Steps between C-alpha positions, in 0.01 A plus 500: 500500500240810542435844381151560603391848592197660647307709246230345278541450125231524234358154439562531128872505573542847350751713686495877518844618379479776759445253785779442752767255392398254773147492353617464140727210593243308699480133390206396282531127558636262760799426276600869507513504877847527650542332838269314741605165353372332817150606388532498122739214421380207286346315794442793731150545649408829338593394149300178538195693615523750214567249225215279620277813512365386835287729718730632768536761770845615599664716763827641366735601778829679439701823505422796273614468140489122481199517270188408687272721287651405168502132586126528561454664160715244321290224658181663372644528147629143503159369604297743281310630801365845571736699721367743760728685741413661831726669751427450867610861549189642335251214457243382751226239533282689250767484228569133572132410468474692173789301354347172618164593338679578174691171521174310540359663185818431305494135605127458433472674163849470353626189676814689594656491843642804679833550670454748785831646605510684833820685576605570860236254623639525853343846515152352464309468826367161614154599374636594160693174473198301613295656217716303254444157653183384323621612155832323553328190640258483203782581255317798361835676509855376511645720770863603482585700810837670537668603822842605619413382852490147635152380390470269798484813715313733264248285308200336668524124546189409293645682199841338548344155519338558159819628338845378406761717673806561281809687620682708239873550547710810429676485167854368496777720364501295180124549467541877527779495240278303264227762541742784430643334188151429367383856563807648330443309176126434480283712270257528789784638709790722401549336161880519505499880528757487781745254648591441864854494637605205716543722808158658449342158457647377827376812674149447362503143624599620849246782503221264392543271802297226329226742388449479123286811478761704686772378262307600189392834647863585576607382153238722336617797705862434403409465132320834511802668655737349242281614211477851642880513511524368145671181616439153362609322816371514856813516711523489879523876547194560283308231679594632845376845403179357358406284794647733764667217685876473531660173399662323788809297419366169613507173308269249663691215338854632553750618758314821591198295606704308755713800597200715593324212677820430694536867589142506631558205732842620617358846575225338708758284677710810565196689639523780239131556439554786254732301275263203519208716386713632213574151371138398544397803292747404226355152482140627496561766235687250282200267503651226715258220583360603843479135599879474464544802728253362754676162507833667570346697788348188655840329486674804652250511786617157618858503376610839635247585774355175627401499866650842568163625370260208440241740352728579204412171330130568554535839332694355205248220445212747529669722240535203263132412543397865458693530173335184369160634606514860373765479228710786372550794504335526844693192610809714546346637822502170694843423354631832634326430832690171528833654394472771767410243769783265406764770463422661835457172694774363727709243313598146579619211285478254790214309335697483173809370677294250701332334203825510302695316769215254557481413129879469482499249788225293340692490171813401691317197641436632850151362545445170678182335623216699652503451882255221597282732707432724199406223255145447378304291751156504337512161328463151633822354634674837545517465878652153469781669308537759775377783280362793695509330838762735647344815358395761760213729397628858553158649572477292815801682646451830691727695262383316185848357442675188629857371480508233232699424188364632170793487252673180383795390714754645256357850540440520874624838627531645150388867487385613156299808585709764673293818544661840480438777752320709235127570501265227619784247498636651819200369696498178299863440591429532872205260478693254282776473759242397762333253262827329416597481866178312583509275194859394563475464878550122491766493229 
């Protein structure tokens, strides 16, 4: 489970009481970390590396607020190494070389290794990244590089080959709740000064969207507002005012989740682009998993549009890939792009009906042997069995199609795909009629 945030902590473990709540609540050991069990479980790779105190270089890849910076610092504390942090936003080759020189001195005279943490490493140029290679290769520093972008696109191959790439996941709702409960009661946090209503807690979980730092920042803002009003509880109204974001009635585990998702798809099917965008906005604002939205759009592109606009599926798939690549909140742009395309496209469920009827026939036992001409003829003895001997190669025909039997005997003449006259299916329907006429000429 993880609550790792992105501002450094003093190595002594002392916390400034005036520091942001997210900083005060940052874990000090691996056992305090909430989340990322795939990396930190008993037999997970990162825990093994840390507990064995092995020299290592890591690339941490994940969304904001999943704790890349703090995880680096916890590793340095757990291994008793010196921790040095650079940001790719304001550091260059000169700063990198200075850190490496200092790490060499520390290793030579004190016998202590250095963890070099570089945030936003994808912003380093190839030259800047290359300047790290020899120090990483010689294990003068243990590099921990953090990026919100896919490292296989943004980090040079030689550096990747010398590093273990670990993907951090957004916090689950239960992870975020655990963080909030700990912050409310911990002496490093709010120390029990306020409580949190159930409605406000659910809103914080939605607002966080898997980002631990965002959850604690919003909690701190709500606590400040409650104290100013002389209240001992952070209720929903106080929290809304504090974080300036209206709560949307939307339970990702309950009826509203399915109701809004259903309304989105039915609005797309009904070609009401404005309603579809409204429901998309409700899902986005409520913190719905964008992958869930993208999956529904990909399904709708085939189920409700199909061959009436074959490019709709391409747009939906591209939107799903774009969301996975850039994350949220910017991911709502490609999602909206796909919603507009799908809602305004001509509609057809002919593909849906075709596969449904085909599956129903198979389940009803309408199958039968594959026609001999279509059977595999690439093994010894196949021709003796008559496999493939009657097959006519379509490319040898002037029109690229020849009259021969493709379906089993029980399904000859069965039409599954029946195009509509809408969109691109109008032309497909005309062509399909000609194709079937040729194919069935001898039947």
